[in-house]
mmCIF file of C-alpha atoms in Angstrom:
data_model
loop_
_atom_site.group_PDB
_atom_site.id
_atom_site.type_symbol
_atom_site.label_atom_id
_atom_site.label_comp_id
_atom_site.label_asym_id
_atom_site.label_seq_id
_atom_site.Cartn_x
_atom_site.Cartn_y
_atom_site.Cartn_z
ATOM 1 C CA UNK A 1 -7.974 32.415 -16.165
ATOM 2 C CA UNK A 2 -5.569 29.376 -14.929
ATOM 3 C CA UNK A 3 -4.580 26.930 -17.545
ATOM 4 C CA UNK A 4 -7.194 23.901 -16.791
ATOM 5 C CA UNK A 5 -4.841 20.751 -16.888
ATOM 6 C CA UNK A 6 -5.536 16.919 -17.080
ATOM 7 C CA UNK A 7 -3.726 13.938 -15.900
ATOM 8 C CA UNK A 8 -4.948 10.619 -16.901
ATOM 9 C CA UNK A 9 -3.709 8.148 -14.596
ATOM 10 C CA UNK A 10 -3.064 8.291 -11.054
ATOM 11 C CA UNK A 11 -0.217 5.626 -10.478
ATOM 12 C CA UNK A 12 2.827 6.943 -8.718
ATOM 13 C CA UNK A 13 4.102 8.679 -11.961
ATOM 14 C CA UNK A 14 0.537 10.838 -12.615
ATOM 15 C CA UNK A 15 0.571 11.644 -8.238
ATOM 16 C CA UNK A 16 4.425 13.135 -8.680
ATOM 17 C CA UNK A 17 3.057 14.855 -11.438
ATOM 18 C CA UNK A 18 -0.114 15.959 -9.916
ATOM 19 C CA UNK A 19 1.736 17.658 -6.434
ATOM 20 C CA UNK A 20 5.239 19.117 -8.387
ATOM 21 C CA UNK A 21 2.598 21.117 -11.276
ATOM 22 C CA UNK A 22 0.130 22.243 -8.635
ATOM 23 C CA UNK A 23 -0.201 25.913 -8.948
ATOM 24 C CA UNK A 24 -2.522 28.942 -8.466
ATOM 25 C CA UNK A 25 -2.149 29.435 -12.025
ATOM 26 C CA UNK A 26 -3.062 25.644 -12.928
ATOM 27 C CA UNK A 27 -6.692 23.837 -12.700
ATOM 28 C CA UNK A 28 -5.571 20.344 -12.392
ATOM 29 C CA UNK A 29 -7.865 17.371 -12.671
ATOM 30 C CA UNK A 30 -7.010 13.573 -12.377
ATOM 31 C CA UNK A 31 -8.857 11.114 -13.840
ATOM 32 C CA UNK A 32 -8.247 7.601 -12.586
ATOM 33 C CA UNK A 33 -10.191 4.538 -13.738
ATOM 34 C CA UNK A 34 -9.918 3.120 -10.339
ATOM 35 C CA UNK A 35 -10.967 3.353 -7.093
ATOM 36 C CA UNK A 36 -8.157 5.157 -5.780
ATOM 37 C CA UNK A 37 -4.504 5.879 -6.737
ATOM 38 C CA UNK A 38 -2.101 3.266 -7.321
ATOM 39 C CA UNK A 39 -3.834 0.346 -7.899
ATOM 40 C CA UNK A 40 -2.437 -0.882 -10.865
ATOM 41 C CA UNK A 41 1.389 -1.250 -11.851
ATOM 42 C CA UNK A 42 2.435 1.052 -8.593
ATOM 43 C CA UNK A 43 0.857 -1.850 -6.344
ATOM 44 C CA UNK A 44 2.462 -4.086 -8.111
ATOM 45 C CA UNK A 45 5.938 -2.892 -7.864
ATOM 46 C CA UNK A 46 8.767 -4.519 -5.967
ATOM 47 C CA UNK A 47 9.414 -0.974 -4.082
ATOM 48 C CA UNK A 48 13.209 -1.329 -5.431
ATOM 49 C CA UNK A 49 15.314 2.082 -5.438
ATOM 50 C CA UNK A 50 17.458 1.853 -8.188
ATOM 51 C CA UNK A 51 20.723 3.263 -8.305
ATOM 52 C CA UNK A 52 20.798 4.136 -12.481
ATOM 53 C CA UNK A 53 22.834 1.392 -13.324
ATOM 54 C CA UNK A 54 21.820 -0.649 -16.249
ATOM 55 C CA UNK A 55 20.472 2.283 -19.488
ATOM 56 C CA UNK A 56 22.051 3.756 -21.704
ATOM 57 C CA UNK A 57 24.472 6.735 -20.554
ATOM 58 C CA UNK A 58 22.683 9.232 -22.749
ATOM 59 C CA UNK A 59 19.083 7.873 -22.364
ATOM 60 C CA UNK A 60 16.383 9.714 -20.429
ATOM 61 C CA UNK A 61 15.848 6.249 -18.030
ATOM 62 C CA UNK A 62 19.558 6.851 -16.901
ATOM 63 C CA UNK A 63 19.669 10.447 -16.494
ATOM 64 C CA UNK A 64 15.994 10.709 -14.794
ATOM 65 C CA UNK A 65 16.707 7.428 -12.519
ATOM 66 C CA UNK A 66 20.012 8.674 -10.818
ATOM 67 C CA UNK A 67 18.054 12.301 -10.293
ATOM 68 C CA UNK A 68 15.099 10.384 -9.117
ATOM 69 C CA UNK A 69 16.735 8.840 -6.433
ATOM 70 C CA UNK A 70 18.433 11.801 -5.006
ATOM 71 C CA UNK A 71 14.575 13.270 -4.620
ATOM 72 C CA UNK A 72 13.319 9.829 -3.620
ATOM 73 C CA UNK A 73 15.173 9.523 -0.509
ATOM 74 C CA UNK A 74 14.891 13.446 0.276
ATOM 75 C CA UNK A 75 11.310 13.171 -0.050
ATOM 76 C CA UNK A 76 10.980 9.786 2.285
ATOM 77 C CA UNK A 77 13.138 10.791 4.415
ATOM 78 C CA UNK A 78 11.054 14.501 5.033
ATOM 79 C CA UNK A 79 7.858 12.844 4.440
ATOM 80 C CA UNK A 80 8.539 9.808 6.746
ATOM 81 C CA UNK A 81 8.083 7.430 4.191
ATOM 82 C CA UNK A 82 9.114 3.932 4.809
ATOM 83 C CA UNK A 83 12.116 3.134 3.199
ATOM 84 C CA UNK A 84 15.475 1.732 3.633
ATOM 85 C CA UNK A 85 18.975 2.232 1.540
ATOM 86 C CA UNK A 86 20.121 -1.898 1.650
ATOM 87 C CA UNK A 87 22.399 -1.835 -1.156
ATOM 88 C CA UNK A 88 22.484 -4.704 -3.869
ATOM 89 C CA UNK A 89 24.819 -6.822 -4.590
ATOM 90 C CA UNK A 90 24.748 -8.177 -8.214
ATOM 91 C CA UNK A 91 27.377 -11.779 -8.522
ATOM 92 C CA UNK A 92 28.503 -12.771 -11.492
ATOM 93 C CA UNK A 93 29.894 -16.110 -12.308
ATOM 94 C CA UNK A 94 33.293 -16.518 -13.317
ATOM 95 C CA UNK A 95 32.492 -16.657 -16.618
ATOM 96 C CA UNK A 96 30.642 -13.145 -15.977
ATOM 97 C CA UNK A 97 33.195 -11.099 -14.872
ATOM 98 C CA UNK A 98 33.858 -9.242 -17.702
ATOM 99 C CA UNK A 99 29.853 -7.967 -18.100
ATOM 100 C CA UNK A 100 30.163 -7.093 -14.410
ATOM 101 C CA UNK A 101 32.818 -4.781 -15.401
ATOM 102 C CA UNK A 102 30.909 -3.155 -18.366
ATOM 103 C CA UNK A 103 28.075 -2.867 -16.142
ATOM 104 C CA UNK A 104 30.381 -0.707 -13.776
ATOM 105 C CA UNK A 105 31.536 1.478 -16.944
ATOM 106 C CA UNK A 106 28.474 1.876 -17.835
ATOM 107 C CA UNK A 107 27.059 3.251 -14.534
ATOM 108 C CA UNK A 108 29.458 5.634 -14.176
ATOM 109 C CA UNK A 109 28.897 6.536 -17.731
ATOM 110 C CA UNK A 110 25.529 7.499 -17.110
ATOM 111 C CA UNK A 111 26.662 9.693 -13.592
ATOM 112 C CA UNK A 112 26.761 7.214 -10.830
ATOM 113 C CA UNK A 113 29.352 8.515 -7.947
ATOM 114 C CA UNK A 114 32.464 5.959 -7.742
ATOM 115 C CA UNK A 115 31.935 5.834 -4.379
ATOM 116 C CA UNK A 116 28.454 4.393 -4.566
ATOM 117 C CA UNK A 117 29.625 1.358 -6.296
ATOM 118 C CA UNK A 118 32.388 -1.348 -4.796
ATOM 119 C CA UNK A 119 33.962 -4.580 -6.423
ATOM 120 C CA UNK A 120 33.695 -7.710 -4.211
ATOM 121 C CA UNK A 121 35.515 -11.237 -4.767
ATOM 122 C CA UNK A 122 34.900 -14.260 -4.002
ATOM 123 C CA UNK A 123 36.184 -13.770 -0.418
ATOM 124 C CA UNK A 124 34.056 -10.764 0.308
ATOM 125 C CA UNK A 125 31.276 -12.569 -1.067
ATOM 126 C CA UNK A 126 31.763 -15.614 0.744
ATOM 127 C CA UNK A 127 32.218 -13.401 4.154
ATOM 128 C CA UNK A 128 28.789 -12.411 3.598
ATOM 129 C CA UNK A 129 27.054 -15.558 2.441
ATOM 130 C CA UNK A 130 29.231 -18.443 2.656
ATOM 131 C CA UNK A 131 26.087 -20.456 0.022
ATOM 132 C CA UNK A 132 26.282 -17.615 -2.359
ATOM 133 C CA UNK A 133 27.586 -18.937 -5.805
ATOM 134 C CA UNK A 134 30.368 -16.120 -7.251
ATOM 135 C CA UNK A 135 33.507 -15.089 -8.459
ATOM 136 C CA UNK A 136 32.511 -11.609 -7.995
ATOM 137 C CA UNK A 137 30.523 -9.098 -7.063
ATOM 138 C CA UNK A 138 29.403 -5.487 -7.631
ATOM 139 C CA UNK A 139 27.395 -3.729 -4.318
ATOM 140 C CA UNK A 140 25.975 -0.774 -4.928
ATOM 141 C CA UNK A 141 25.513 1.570 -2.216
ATOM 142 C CA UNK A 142 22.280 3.594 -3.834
ATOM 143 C CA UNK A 143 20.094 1.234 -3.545
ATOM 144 C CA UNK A 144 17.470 0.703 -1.475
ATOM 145 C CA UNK A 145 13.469 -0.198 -0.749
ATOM 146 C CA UNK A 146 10.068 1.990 -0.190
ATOM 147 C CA UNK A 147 6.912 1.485 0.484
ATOM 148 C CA UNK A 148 5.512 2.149 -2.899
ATOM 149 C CA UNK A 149 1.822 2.789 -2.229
ATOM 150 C CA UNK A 150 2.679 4.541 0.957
ATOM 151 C CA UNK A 151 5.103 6.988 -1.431
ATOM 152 C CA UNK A 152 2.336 7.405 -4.204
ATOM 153 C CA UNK A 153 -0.119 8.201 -1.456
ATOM 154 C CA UNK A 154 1.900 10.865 -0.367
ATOM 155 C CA UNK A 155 2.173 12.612 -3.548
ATOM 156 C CA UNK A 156 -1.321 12.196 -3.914
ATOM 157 C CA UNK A 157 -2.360 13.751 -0.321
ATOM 158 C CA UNK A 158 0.217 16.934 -0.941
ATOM 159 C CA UNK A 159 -1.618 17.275 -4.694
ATOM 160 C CA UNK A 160 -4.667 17.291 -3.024
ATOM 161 C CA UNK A 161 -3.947 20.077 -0.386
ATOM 162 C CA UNK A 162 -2.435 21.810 -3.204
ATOM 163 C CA UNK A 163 -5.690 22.285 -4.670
ATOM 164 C CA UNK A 164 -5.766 19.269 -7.063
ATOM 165 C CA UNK A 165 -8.987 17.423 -7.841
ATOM 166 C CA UNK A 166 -8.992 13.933 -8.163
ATOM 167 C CA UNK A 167 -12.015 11.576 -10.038
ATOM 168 C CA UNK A 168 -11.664 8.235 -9.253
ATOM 169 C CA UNK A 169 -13.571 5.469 -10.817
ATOM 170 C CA UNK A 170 -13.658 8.104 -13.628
ATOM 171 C CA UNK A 171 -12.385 6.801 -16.998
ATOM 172 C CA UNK A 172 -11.759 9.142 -19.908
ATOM 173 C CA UNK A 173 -14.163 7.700 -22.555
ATOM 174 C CA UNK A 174 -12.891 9.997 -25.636
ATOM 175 C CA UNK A 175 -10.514 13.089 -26.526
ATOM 176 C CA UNK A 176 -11.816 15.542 -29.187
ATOM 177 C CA UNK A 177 -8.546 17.726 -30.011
ATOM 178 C CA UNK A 178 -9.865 21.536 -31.116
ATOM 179 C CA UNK A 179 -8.762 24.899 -29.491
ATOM 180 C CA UNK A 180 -8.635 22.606 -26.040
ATOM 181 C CA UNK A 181 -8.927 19.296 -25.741
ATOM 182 C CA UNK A 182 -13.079 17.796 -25.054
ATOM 183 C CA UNK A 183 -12.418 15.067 -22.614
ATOM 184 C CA UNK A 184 -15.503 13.172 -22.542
ATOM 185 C CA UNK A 185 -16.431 10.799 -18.970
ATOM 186 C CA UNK A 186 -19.449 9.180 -17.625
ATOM 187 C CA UNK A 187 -19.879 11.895 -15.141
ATOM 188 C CA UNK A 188 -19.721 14.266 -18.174
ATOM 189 C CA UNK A 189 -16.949 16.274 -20.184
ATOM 190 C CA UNK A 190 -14.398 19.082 -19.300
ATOM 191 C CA UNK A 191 -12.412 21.173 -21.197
ATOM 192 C CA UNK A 192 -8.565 20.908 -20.457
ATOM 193 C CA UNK A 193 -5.931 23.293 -21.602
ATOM 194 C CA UNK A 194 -3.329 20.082 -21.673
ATOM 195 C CA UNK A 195 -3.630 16.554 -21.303
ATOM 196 C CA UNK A 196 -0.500 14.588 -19.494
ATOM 197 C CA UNK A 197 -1.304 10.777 -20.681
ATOM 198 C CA UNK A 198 0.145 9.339 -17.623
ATOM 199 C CA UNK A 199 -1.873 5.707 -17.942
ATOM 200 C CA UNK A 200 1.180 3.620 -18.093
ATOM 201 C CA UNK A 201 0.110 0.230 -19.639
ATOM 202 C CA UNK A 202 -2.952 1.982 -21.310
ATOM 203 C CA UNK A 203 -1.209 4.912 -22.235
ATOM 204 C CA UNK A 204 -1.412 4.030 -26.077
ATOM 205 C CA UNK A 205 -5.131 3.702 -26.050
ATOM 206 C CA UNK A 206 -5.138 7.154 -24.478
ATOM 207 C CA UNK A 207 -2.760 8.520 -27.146
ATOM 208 C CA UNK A 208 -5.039 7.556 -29.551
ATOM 209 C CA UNK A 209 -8.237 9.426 -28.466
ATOM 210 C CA UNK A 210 -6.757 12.484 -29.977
ATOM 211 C CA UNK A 211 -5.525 10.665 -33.117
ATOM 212 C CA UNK A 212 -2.182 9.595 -32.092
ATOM 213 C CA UNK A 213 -1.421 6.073 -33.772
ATOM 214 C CA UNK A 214 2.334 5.804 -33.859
ATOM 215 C CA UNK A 215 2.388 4.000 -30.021
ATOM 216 C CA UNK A 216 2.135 0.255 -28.991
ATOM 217 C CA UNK A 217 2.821 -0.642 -25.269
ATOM 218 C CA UNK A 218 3.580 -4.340 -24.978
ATOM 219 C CA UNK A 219 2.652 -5.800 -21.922
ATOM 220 C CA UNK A 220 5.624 -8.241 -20.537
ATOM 221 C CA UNK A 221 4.718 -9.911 -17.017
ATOM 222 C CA UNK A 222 6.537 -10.294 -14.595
ATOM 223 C CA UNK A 223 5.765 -12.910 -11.007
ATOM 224 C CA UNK A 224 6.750 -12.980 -7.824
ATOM 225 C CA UNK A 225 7.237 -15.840 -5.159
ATOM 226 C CA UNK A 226 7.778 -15.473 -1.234
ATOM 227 C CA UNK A 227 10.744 -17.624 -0.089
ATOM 228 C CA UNK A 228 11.499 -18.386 3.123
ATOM 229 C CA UNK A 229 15.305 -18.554 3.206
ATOM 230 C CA UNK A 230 17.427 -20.941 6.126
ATOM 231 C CA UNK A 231 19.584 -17.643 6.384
ATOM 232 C CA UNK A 232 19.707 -14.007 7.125
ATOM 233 C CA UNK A 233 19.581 -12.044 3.837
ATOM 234 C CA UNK A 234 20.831 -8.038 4.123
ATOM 235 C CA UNK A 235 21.266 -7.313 0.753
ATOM 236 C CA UNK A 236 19.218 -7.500 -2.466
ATOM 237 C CA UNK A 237 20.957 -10.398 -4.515
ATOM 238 C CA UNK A 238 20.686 -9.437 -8.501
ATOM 239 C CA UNK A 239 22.116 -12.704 -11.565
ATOM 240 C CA UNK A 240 24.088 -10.765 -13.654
ATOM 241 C CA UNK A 241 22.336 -9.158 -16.724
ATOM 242 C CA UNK A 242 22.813 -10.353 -20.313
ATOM 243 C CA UNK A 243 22.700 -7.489 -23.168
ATOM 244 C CA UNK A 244 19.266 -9.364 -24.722
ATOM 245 C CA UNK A 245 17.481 -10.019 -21.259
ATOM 246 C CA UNK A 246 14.231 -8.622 -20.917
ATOM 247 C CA UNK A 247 14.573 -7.614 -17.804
ATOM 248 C CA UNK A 248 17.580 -7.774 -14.671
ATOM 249 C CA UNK A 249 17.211 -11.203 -14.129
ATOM 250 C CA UNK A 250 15.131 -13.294 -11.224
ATOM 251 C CA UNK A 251 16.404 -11.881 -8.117
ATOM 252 C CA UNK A 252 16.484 -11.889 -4.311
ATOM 253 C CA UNK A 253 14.777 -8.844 -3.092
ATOM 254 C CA UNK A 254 12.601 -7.755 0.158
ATOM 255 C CA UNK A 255 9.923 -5.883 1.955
ATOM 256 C CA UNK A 256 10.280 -3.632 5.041
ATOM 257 C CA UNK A 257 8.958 -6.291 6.821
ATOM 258 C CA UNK A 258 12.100 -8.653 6.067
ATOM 259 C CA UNK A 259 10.187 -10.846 4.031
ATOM 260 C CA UNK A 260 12.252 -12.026 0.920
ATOM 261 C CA UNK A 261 11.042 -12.475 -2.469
ATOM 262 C CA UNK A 262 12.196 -14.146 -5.791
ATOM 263 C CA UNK A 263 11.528 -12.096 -9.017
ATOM 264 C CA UNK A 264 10.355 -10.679 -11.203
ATOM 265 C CA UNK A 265 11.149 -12.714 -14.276
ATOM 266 C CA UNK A 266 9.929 -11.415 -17.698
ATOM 267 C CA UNK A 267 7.723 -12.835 -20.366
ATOM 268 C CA UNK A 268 5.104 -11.627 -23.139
ATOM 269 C CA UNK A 269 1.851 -11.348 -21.635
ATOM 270 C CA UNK A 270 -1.177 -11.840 -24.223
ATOM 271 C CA UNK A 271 -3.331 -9.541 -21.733
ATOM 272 C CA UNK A 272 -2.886 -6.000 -19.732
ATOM 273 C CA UNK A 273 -5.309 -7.297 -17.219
ATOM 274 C CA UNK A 274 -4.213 -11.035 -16.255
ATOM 275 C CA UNK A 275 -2.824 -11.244 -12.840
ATOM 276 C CA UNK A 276 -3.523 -14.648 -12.285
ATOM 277 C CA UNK A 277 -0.847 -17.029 -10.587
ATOM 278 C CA UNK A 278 1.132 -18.869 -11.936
ATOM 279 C CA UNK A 279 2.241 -21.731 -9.714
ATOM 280 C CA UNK A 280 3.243 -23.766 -12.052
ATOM 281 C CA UNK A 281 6.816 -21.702 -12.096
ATOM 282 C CA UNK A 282 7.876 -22.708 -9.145
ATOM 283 C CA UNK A 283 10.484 -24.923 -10.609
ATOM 284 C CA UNK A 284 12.135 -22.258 -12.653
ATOM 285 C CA UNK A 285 12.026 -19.554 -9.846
ATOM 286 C CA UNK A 286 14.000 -22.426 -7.771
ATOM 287 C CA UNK A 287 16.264 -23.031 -10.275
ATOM 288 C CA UNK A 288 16.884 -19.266 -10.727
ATOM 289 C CA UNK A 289 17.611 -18.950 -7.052
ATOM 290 C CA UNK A 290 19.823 -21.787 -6.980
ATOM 291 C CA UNK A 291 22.435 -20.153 -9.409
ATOM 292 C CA UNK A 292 22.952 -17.685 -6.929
ATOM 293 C CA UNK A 293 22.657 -19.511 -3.179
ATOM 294 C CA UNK A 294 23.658 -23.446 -2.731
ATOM 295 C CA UNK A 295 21.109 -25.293 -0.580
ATOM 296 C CA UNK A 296 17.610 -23.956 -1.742
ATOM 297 C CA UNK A 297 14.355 -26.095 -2.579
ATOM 298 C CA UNK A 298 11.030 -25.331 -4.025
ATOM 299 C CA UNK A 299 9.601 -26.511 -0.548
ATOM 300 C CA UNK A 300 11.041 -22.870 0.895
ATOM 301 C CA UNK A 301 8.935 -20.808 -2.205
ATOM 302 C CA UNK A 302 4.901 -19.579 -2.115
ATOM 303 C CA UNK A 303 3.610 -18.088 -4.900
ATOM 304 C CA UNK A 304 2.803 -14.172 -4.063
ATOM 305 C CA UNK A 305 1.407 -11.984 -6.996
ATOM 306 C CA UNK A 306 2.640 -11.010 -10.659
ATOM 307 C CA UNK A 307 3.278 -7.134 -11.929
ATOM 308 C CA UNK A 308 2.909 -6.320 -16.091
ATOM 309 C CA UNK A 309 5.647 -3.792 -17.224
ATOM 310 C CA UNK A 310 4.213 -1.609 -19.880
ATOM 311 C CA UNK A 311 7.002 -1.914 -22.337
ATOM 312 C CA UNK A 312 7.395 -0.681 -25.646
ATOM 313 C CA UNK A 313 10.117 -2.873 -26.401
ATOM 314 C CA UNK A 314 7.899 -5.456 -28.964
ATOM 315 C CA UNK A 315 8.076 -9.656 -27.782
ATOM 316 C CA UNK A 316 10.183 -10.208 -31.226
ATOM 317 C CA UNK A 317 12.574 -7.268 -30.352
ATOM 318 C CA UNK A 318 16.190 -7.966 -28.364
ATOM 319 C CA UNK A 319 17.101 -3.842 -27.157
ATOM 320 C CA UNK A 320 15.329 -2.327 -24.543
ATOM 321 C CA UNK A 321 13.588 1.315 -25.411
ATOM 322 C CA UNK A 322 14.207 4.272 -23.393
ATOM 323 C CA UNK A 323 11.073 5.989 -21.731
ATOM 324 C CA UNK A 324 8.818 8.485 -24.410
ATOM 325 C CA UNK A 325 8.034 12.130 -22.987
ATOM 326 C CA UNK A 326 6.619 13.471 -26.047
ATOM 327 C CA UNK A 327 4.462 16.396 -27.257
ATOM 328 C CA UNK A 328 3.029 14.730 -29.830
ATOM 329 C CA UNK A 329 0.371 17.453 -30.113
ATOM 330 C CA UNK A 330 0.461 21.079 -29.138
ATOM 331 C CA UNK A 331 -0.637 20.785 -25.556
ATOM 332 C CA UNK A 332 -0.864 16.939 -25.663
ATOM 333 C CA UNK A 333 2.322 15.581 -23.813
ATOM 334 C CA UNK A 334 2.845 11.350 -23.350
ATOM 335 C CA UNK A 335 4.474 9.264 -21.355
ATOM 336 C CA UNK A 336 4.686 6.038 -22.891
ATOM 337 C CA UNK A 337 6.932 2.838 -21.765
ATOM 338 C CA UNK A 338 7.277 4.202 -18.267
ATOM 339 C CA UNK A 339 8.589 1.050 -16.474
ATOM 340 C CA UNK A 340 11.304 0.012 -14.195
ATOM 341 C CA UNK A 341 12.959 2.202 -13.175
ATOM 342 C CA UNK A 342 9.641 4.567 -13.078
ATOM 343 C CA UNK A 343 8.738 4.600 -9.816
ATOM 344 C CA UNK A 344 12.456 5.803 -8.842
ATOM 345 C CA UNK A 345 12.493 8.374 -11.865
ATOM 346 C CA UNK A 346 8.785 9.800 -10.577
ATOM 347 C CA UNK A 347 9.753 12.390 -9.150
ATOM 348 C CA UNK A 348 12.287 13.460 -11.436
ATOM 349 C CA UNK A 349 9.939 12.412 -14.686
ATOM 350 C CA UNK A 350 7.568 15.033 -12.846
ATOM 351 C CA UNK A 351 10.138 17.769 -12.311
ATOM 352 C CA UNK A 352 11.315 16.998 -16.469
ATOM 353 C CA UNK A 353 7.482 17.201 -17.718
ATOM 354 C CA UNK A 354 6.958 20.862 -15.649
ATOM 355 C CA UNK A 355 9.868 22.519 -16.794
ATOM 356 C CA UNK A 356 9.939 21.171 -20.419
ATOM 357 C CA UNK A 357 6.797 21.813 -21.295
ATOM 358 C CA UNK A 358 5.117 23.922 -18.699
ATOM 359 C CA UNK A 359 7.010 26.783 -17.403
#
């Protein structure tokens, strides 16, 4: 008999999982409260590949980002995904300097190539963008932007000609642990072998079906506005991050298209399900801009749409938490506080859950 295996959640991370497990040995179900895969937090997502810069050296967001993006770009790049390696370039004030430098230890602490990563002055930087505010700069040469629902759909089209089923607008209603796991739906129950919680900012709730209290996921927001810039922009343009920041900082990123957009910023949300705008930032998002280019006015920014981060770093707390791959019972394995830089790690988180704890 294969082992009968469910996913709940089919965001980018559950659709890496779903195509790297598929097996003749495996039964693999996905059950997805929407109406296809993606919708939520993957949709949402600035499609930024990051290089593995910013965690901890010995943290599983370091280790599984840098891998990730090795097997992003392979898999784009076989899979003619739309993508594009632009570099970044993060500036730091003068002031700043010195965190600019830790930020380069630290990268290369966690296993990012030398080569990937060059200083800049203020010349360089000015030869670039004669507005851009900076002493200095740090490009990095890994990273780069996809298509994000265009990559998730892709994993989710190879699951399915793997043999994977998928049940959309299909949420799991209850999880009776016993010699399998009862999973109980409105289009009635099945009996899995083991359960991969893959529901990002709901991923607690799920945990808790079987009787697993010890998770919280905070949900931290993040918006997003279009700016129309009097200038060519051909990098991404990062602030410099501050140890307590709660996230990288509003920053200058793009689409495929060329369109440029401010954000995300951070801030406690008091709901996992309000994406309404927020306008009424404008003024900040300018401001944030303007310490980094000279010459910018709210008049160039439109609002565009908001992502939540399912954190498990708590509103009160000032560290950032690595992600959770946990057994927590046998045959039970979560993934809670799968953020930034999740949709990079996906394929790598996928590769980590199959031979940890399947193989």
């Amino acid at each position: 008999m294969p082992t009968r295996i469910a996913i709940i959640g089919a965001g980018v991370v559950g659709c890496a999982i779903a195509k790297t497990i598929a097996s003749p040995r495996r039964e693999i179900h996905v059950f997805e409260k929407h109406a296809t895969c993606g919708e939520e937090t993957t949709s949402r997502n600035s499609g930024v590949i990051h290089a593995g810069l910013y965690a901890p050296p010995a943290s599983l967001k370091a280790h599984l980002c840098i891998e990730g993006n090795a097997l992003l770009y392979e898999w784009c790049r076989t899979q003619d995904i739309p993508h594009k390696k632009i570099t970044k370039i993060i500036v730091a004030r003068e002031e700043e300097t010195s965190v600019l430098e830790q930020l380069y230890t630290n990268a290369l602490a966690c296993g990012v190539a030398s080569q990937q990563l060059t200083f800049l002055d203020e010349t360089d930087l000015k030869k670039l963008y004669p507005n851009l505010k900076g002493k200095r700069g740090l490009l990095s040469k890994s990273t780069g932007i996809v298509d994000a629902m265009r990559m998730c759909q892709s994993f989710y089209h190879t699951a399915v000609q793997e043999g994977v089923e998928f049940h959309f607008n299909c949420p799991v209603q209850a999880i009776t642990p016993a010699q399998s796991f009862h999973l109980k739906t409105d289009r009635g129950p099945l009996e899995a072998d083991v359960v991969i919680n893959a529901a990002g900012l709901f991923s607690d709730e799920i945990a808790k079906m079987p009787g697993i209290q010890k998770y919280k996921v905070y949900p931290w927001r993040g918006d997003y506005f279009k700016i129309k810039l009097p200038f060519a922009l051909h990098h991404l343009i990062y602030p410099v991050r501050h140890q307590k920041d709660s996230g990288i900082g509003i920053h200058f990123t793009m689409d495929l298209q060329n369109q440029v957009f401010l954000g995300p910023d951070a801030e406690p949300s008091s709901s996992k399900n309000d994406y309404s705008d927020r306008e009424n930032k404008k003024e900040a998002f300018c401001k944030a801009a303007s310490n980094l280019f000279s010459g910018l006015s709210q008049e160039l920014l439109t609002y565009d749409r908001c992502g939540i981060r399912p954190k498990v770093r708590a509103f009160d707390e000032s560290a950032e938490k690595d992600f959770i791959i946990q057994e927590d019972l046998p045959g039970f394995i979560n993934l809670i506080g799968i953020e930034s830089p999740g949709l990079t790690a996906s394929m790598a988180i996928a590769q980590y859950i199959k031979k940890k704890f399947l193989d």
